[in-house]
Short mmCIF file of C-alpha atoms and ligand atoms in Angstrom, two decimals:
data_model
loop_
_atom_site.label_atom_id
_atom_site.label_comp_id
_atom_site.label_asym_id
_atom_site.label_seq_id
_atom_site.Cartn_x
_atom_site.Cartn_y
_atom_site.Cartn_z
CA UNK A 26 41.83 67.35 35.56
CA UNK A 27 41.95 63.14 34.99
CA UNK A 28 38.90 61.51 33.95
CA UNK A 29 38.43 58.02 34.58
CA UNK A 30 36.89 55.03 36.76
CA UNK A 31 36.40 56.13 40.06
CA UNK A 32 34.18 53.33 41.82
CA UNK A 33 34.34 49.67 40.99
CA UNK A 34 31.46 47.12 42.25
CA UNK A 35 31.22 43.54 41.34
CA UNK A 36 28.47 41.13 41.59
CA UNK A 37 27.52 37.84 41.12
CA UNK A 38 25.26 34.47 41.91
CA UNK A 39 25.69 33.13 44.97
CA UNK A 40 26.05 29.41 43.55
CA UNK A 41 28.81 28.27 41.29
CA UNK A 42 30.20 24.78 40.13
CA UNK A 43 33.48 23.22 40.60
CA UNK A 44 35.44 22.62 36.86
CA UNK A 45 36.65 19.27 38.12
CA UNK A 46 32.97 17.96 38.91
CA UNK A 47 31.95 18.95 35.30
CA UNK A 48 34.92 17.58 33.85
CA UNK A 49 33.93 14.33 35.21
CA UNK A 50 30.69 14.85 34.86
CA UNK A 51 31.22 15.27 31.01
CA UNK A 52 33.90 12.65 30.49
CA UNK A 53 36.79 14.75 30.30
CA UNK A 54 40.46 15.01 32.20
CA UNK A 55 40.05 17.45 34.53
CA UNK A 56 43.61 19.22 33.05
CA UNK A 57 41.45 20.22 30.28
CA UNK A 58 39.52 22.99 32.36
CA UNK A 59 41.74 23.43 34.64
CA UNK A 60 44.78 24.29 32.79
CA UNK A 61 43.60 23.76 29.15
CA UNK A 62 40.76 26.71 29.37
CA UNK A 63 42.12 28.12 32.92
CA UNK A 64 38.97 27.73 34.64
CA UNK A 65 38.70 26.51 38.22
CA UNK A 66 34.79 27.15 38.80
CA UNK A 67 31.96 28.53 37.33
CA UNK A 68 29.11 30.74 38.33
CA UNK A 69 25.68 29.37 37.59
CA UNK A 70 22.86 32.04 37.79
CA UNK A 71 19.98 31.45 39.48
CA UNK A 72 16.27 32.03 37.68
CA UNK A 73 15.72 35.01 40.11
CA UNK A 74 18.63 36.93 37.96
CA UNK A 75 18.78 38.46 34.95
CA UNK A 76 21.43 41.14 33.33
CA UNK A 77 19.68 43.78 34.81
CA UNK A 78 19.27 42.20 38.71
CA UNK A 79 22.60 41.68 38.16
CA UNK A 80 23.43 44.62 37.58
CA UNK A 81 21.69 46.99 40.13
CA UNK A 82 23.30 44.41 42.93
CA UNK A 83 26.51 45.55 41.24
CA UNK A 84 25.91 48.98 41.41
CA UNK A 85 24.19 48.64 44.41
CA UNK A 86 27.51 47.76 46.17
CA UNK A 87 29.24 51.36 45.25
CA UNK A 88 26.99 53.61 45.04
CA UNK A 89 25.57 56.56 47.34
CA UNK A 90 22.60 58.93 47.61
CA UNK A 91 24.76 61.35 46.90
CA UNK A 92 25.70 59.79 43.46
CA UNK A 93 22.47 58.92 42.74
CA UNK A 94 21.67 62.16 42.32
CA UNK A 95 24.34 63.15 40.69
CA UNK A 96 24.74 60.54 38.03
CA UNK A 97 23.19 62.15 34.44
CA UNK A 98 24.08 59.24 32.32
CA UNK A 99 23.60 55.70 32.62
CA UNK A 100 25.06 53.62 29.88
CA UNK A 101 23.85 49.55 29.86
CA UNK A 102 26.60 47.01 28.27
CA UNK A 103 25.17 43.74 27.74
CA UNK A 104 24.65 41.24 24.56
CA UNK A 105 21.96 39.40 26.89
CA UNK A 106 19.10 42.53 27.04
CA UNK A 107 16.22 41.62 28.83
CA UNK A 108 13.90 43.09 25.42
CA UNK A 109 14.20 44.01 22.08
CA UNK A 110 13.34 47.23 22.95
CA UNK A 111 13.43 49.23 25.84
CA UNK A 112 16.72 49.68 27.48
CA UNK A 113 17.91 47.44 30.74
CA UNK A 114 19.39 50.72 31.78
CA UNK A 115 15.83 52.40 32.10
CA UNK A 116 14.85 49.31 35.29
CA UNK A 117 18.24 49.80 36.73
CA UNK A 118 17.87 53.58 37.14
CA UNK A 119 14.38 53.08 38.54
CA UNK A 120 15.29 50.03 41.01
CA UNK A 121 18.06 52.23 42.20
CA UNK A 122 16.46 55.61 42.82
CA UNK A 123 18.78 57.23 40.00
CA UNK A 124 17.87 60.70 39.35
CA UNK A 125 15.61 60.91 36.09
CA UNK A 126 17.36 63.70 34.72
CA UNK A 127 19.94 61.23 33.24
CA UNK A 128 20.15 59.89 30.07
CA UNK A 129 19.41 56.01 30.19
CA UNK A 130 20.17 53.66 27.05
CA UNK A 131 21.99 50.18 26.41
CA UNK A 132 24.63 49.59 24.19
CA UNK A 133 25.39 46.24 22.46
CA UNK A 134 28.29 44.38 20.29
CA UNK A 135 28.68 41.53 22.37
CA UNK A 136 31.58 41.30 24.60
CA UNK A 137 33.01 45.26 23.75
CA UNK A 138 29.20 47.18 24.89
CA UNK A 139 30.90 48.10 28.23
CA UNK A 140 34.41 49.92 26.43
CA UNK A 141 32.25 51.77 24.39
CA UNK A 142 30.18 53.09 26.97
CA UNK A 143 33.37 54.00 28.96
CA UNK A 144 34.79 55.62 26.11
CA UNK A 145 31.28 57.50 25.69
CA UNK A 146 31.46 58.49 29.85
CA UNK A 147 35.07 59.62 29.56
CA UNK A 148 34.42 62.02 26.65
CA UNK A 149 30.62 63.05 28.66
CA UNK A 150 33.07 63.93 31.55
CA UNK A 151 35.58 65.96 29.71
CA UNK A 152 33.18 68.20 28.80
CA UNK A 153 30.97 68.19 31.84
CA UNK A 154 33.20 67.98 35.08
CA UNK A 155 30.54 68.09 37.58
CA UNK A 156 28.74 65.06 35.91
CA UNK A 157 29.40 61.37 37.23
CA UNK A 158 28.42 58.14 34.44
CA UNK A 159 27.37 55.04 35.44
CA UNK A 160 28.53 52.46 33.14
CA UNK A 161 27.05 48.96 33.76
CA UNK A 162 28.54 45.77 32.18
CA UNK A 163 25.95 42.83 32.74
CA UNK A 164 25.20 39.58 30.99
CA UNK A 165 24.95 35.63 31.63
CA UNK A 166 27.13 33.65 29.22
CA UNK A 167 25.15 30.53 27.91
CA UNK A 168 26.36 27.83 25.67
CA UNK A 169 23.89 24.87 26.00
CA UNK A 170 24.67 21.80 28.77
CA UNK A 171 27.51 19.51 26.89
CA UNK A 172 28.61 21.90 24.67
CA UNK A 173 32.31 22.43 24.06
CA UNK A 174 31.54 25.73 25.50
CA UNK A 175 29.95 25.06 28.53
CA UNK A 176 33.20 25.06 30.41
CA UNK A 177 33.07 28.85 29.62
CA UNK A 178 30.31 29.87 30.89
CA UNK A 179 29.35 32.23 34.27
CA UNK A 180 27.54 35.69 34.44
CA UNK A 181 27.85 38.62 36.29
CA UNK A 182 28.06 42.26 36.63
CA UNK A 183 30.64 44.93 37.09
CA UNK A 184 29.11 48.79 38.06
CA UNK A 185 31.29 51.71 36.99
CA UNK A 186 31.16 55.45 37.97
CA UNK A 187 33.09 57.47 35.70
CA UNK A 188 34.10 60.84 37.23
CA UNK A 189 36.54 63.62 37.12
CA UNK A 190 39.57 63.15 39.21
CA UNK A 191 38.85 59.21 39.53
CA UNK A 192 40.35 57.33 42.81
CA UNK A 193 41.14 54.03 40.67
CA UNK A 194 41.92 54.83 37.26
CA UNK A 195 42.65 58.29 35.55
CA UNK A 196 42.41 57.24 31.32
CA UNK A 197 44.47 58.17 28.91
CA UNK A 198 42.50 59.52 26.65
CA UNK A 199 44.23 57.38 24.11
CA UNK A 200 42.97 54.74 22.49
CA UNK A 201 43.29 52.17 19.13
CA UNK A 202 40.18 50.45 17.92
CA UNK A 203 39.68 48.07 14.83
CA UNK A 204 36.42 46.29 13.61
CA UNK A 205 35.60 43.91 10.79
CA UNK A 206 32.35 41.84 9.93
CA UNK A 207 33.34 38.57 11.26
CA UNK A 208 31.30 35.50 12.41
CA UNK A 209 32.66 34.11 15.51
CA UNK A 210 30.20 34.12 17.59
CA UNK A 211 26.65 35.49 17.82
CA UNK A 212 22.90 34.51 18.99
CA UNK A 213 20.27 34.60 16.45
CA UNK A 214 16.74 36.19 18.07
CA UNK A 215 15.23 33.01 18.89
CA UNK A 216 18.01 31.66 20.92
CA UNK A 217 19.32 31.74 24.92
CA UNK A 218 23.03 29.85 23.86
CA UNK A 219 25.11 31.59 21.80
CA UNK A 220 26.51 29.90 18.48
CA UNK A 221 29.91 29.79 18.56
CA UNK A 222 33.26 28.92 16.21
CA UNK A 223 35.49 29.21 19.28
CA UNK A 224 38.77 28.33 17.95
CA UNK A 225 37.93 30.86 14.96
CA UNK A 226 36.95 33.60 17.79
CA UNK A 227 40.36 32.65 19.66
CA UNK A 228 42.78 33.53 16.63
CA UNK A 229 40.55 36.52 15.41
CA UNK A 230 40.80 37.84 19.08
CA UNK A 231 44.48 37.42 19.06
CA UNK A 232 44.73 39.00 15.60
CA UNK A 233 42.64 42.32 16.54
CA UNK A 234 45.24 42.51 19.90
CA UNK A 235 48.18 42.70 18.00
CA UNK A 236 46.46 45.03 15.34
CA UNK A 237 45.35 47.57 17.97
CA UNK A 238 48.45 47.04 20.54
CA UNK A 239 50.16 47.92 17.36
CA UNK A 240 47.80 50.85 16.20
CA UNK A 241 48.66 52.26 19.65
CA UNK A 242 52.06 52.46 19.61
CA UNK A 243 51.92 54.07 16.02
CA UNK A 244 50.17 56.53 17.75
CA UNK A 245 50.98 57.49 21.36
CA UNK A 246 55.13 56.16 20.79
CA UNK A 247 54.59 54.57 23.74
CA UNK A 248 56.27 50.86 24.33
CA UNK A 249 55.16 47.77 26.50
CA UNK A 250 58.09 49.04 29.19
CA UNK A 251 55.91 52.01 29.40
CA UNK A 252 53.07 49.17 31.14
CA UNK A 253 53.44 48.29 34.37
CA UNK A 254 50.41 45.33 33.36
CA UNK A 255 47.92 44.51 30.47
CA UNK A 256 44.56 42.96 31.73
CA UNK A 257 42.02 41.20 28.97
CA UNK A 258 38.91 40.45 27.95
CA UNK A 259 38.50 36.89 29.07
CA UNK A 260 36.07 34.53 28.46
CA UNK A 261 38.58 32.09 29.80
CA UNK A 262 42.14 32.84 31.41
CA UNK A 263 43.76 30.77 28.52
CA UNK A 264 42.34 33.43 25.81
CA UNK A 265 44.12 36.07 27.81
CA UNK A 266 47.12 33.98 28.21
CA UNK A 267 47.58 33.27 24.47
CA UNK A 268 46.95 36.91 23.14
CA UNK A 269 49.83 38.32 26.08
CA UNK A 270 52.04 35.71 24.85
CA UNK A 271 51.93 36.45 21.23
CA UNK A 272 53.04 39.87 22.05
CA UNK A 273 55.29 39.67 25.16
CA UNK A 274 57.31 36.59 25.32
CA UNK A 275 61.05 37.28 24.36
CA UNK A 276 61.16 41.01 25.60
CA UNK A 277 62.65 42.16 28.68
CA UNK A 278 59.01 43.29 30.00
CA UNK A 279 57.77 39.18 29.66
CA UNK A 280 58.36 38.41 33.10
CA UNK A 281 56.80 41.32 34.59
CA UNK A 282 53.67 41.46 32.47
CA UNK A 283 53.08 37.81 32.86
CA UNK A 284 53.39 38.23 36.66
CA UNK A 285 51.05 40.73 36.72
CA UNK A 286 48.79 39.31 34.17
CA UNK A 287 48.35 36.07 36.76
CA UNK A 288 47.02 38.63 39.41
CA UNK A 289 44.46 39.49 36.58
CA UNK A 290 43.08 36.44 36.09
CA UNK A 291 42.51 35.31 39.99
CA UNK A 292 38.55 36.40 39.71
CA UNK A 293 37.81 35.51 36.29
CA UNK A 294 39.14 31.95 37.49
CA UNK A 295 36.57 31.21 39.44
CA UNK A 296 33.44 32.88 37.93
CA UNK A 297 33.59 32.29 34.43
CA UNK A 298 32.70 34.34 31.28
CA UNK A 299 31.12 37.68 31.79
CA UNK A 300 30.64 38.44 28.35
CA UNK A 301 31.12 42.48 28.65
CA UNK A 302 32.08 42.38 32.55
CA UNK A 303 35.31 40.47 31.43
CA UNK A 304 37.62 42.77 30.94
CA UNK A 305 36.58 44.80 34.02
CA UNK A 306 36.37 42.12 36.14
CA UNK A 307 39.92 41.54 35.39
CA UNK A 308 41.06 45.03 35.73
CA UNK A 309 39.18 44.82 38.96
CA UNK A 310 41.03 41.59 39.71
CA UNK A 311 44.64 43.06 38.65
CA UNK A 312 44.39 45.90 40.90
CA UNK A 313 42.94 43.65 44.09
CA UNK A 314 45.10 41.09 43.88
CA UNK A 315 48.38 42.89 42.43
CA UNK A 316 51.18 42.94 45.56
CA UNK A 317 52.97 45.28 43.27
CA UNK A 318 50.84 47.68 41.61
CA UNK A 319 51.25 51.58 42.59
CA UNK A 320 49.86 55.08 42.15
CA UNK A 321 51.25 56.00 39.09
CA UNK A 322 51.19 52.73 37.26
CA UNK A 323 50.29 52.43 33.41
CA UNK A 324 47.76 49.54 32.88
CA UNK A 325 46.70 48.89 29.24
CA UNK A 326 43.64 47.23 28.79
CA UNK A 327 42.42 45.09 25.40
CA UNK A 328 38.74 45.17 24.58
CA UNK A 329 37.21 42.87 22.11
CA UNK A 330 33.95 41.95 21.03
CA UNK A 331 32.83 38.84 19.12
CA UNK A 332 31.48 39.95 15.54
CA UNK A 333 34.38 41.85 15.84
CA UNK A 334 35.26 45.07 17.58
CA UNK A 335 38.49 45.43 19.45
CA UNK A 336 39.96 47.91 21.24
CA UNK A 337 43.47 48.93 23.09
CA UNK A 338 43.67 51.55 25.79
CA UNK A 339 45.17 52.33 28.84
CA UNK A 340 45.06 54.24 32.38
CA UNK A 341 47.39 54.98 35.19
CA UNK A 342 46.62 54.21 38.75
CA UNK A 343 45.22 57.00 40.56
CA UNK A 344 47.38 58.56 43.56
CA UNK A 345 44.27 57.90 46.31
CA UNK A 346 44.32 54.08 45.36
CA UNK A 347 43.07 51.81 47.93
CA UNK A 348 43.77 48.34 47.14
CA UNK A 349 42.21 46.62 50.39
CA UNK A 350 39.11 48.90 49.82
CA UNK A 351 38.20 47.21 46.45
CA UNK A 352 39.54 43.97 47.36
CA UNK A 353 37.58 42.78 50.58
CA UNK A 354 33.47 43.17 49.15
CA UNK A 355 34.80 40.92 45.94
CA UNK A 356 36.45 38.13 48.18
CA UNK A 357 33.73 38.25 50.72
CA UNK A 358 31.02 37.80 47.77
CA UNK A 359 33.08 35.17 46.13
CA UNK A 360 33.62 33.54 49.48
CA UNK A 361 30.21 33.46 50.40
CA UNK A 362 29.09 31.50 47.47
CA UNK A 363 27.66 27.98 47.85
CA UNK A 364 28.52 25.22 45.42
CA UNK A 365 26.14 23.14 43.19
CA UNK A 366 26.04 19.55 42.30
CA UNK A 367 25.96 19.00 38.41
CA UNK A 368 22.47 17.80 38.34
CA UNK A 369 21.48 20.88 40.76
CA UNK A 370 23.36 22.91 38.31
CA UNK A 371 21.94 21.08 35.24
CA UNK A 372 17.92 22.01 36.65
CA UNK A 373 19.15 25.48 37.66
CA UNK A 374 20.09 26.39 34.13
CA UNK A 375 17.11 24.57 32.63
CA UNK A 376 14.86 26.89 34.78
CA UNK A 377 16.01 30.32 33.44
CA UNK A 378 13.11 32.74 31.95
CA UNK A 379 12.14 31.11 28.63
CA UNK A 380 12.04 32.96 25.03
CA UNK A 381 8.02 31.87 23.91
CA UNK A 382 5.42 33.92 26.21
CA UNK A 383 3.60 33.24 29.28
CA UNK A 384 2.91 34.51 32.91
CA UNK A 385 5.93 33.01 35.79
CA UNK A 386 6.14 33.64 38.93
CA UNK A 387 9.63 32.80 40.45
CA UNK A 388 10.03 31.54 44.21
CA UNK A 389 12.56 34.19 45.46
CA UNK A 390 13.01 33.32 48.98
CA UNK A 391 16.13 31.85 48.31
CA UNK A 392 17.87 34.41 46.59
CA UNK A 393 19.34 36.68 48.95
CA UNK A 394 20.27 39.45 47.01
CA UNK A 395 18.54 43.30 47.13
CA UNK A 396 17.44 43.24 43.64
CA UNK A 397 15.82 40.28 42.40
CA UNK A 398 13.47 39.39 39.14
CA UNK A 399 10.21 37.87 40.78
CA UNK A 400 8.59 36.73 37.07
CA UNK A 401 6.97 38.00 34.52
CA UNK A 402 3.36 38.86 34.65
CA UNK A 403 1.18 40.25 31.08
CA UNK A 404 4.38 40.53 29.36
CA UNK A 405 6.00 43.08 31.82
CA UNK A 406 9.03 41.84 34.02
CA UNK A 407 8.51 41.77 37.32
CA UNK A 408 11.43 43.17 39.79
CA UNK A 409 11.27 43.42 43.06
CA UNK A 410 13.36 45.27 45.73
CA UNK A 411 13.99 42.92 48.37
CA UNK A 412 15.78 45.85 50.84
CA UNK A 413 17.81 43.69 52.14
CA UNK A 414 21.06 45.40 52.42
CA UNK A 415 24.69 44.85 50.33
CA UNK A 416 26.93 44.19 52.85
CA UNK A 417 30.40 44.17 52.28
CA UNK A 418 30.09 47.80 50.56
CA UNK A 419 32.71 48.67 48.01
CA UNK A 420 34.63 51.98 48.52
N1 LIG B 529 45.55 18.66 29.98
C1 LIG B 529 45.90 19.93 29.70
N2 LIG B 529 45.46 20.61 28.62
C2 LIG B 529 44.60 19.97 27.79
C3 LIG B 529 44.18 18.65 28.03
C4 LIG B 529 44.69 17.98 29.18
N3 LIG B 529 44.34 16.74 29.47
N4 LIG B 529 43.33 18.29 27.04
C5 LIG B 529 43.22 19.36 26.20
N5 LIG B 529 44.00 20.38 26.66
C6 LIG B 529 44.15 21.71 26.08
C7 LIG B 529 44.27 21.73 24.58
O1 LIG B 529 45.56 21.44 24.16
C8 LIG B 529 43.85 23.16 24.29
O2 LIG B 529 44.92 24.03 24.57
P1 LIG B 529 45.46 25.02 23.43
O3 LIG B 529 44.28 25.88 23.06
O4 LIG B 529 46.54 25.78 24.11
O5 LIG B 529 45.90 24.18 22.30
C9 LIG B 529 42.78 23.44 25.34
O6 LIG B 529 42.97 22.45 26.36
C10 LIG B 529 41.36 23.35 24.83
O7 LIG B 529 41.23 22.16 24.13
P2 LIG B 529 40.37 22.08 22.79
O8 LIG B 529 40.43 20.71 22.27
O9 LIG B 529 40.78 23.19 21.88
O10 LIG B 529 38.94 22.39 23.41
P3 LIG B 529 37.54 22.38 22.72
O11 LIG B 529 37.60 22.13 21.27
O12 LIG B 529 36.70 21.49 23.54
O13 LIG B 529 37.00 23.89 22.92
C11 LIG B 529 36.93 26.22 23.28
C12 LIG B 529 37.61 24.91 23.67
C13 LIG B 529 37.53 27.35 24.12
C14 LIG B 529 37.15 26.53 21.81
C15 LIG B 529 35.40 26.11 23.59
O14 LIG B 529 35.24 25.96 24.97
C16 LIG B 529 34.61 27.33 23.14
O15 LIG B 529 34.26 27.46 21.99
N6 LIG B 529 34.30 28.26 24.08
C17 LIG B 529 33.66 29.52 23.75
C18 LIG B 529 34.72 30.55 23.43
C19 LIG B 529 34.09 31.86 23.05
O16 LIG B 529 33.02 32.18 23.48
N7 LIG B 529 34.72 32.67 22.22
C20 LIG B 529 34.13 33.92 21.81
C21 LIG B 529 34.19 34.92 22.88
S1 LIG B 529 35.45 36.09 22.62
#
């Protein structure tokens, strides 16, 4: 028996900004973004979504009755929770109709929530066969407007069901994980933008990669011509880029991982940071976009999250694979999307859900997703299910 991912969904806002209007918005050379960073545009998220709309679009876009029933866990990665207390997973399970005899929590250390609820499903599995996880990866990646970080922003979600005998990836099972008290990056309670030392963040990341790519091999003996591809966390393509580099170039497997780590960065490219959706957004991108990619195939995957926790592991391509399947709902969504001005973008992000108290109500006839968050009414978030359907439906 494999264990491993065995449905993919993506989702994301329907508006987005181009990297060369904010470049000259902001008085910069577009080269900067474009090839600097590695960003080409941005998704901006609308008021109507938060991480956990986001999220029960995403997993609205794989999922069956059938699964619904059978899922018994569902395991929340986010660093941008919706309260202090009570689980995001809890709404999603409700908006979706999940059965209630599943356990329902959220996991958080910032960009690495997601692994560790994979790693959590994979072990559930092992010992329960008949049970599928639902691992949700969810969050909206703020900086502040003219920030060095804004160009690496976006939000998102990516749904996972972890099964046995998985029809995308089967895990390994194997694994290397290092974490240190480190500040990077965090977001004190009273803030929306994260605080950020970004070039700090970029050598620690590359630091824990080669620590746990090396960790790894100590352990399993295994090489990088035993990879067919590596795919990253990546709050911009350029982090990738520099951590692969710093471990590939100069060995006869350069060409081939680089090649395939291109294919892994097409979607991240034009939607931004994900926070914990990162890496799986890229390992959803690899094996969409990858013209070379086969049953069989080992892809190693590098999980790291700000504060730090980082992680190596890997997969191998299941035998049912169906690239066109996973591929066609995440270029139709990404297609579909309408772009923003600056100043429309500018308002837009200005108008998300502020921290102090107070009744909202959001105007959600625009928004033309299922799941969408209509306000917040005596302290309670209101979410509403629109019922109009996902089309596009992932395998
Ligand atoms: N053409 C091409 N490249 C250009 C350029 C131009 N005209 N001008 C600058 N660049 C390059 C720089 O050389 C640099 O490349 P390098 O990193 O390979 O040296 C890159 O663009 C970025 O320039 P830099 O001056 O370092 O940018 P910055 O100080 O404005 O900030 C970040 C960039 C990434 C540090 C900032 O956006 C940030 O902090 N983002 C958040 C990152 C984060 O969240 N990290 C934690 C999550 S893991």
């Amino acid at each position: 028996m494999t264990v491993g991912i065995d449905k993919i969904g993506f989702f994301t806002s329907p508006y987005y900004i181009d990297m060369v209007d904010l470049a000259t918005a902001r008085n910069v050379d577009p080269n900067k973004y474009l090839i600097g960073i590695g960003q080409k545009l941005q998704a901006v998220i609308p008021e109507t979504q938060d991480a956990v709309t986001l999220a029960a679009n995403a997993a609205d876009r794989i999922l069956t009755s059938a699964d619904k029933a059978d899922i018994d866990m569902v395991i929340f990665g986010t660093e941008t929770g919706v309260d202090n207390s009570k689980a995001a997973a809890i709404y999603v399970q409700d908006l979706l109709g999940i059965s209630k005899r599943a356990r329902a929590f959220e996991i958080k250390q910032a960009c690495y929530g997601a692994t560790a609820g994979i790693q959590m499903a994979y072990d559930h599995v092992l010992l329960h066969p008949e049970s599928k996880v639902l691992v949700l990866a969810s969050d909206i990646a703020r900086y502040g407007l003219n920030t060095p970080g804004e160009v690496t922003q976006g939000g998102g979600a990516v749904a996972m069901l972890i099964t046995a005998n998985p029809r995308i990836l089967a895990l390994d099972g194997q694994s290397a994980f290092y974490s240190e008290n480190i500040m990077d990056f965090w977001r004190p309670l009273y803030r929306k933008e994260a605080v950020v030392d970004g070039h700090y963040s970029t050598d620690v990341y590359i630091e824990f990669f080669k620590r746990t790519w090396k960790q790894y091999q100590d352990k399993t003996g295994r090489s990088l011509a035993d990879f067919s591809a590596l795919a990253f966390h990546l709050p911009f393509t350029k982090m990738g880029l520099k951590a692969i580099d710093a471990v590939v170039q100069g060995t006869a497997s350069a060409t081939k991982l680089l090649r395939q780590f291109d294919f892994s960065t097409q979607y991240n490219a034009v939607v931004g940071n994900l926070y914990t959706g990162s890496l799986y957004l890229s390992l959803l991108s690899l094996l969409s976009n990858s013209d070379s990619l086969k049953p069989g195939d080992r892809v190693g995957l590098f999980s790291y999250g700000s504060g730090a926790q980082g992680e190596f592991y890997s997969g191998t391509v299941a035998k049912n694979f169906d690239r066109q399947a996973l591929k066609k709902p995440v270029d139709n969504l990404l297609d579909d999307r309408h772009k923003l001005s600056i100043p429309k973008y500018e308002k837009m992000y200005q108008a998300a859900m502020p921290i102090t108290s107070g009744d909202i109500t959001y105007d959600v006839t625009a928004d033309q997703s299922r799941y969408v968050l209509r306000g917040r009414a005596a302290d309670r978030l209101v979410y509403l299910d629109t019922g109009k359907s996902a089309e596009n439906k992932a395998q």
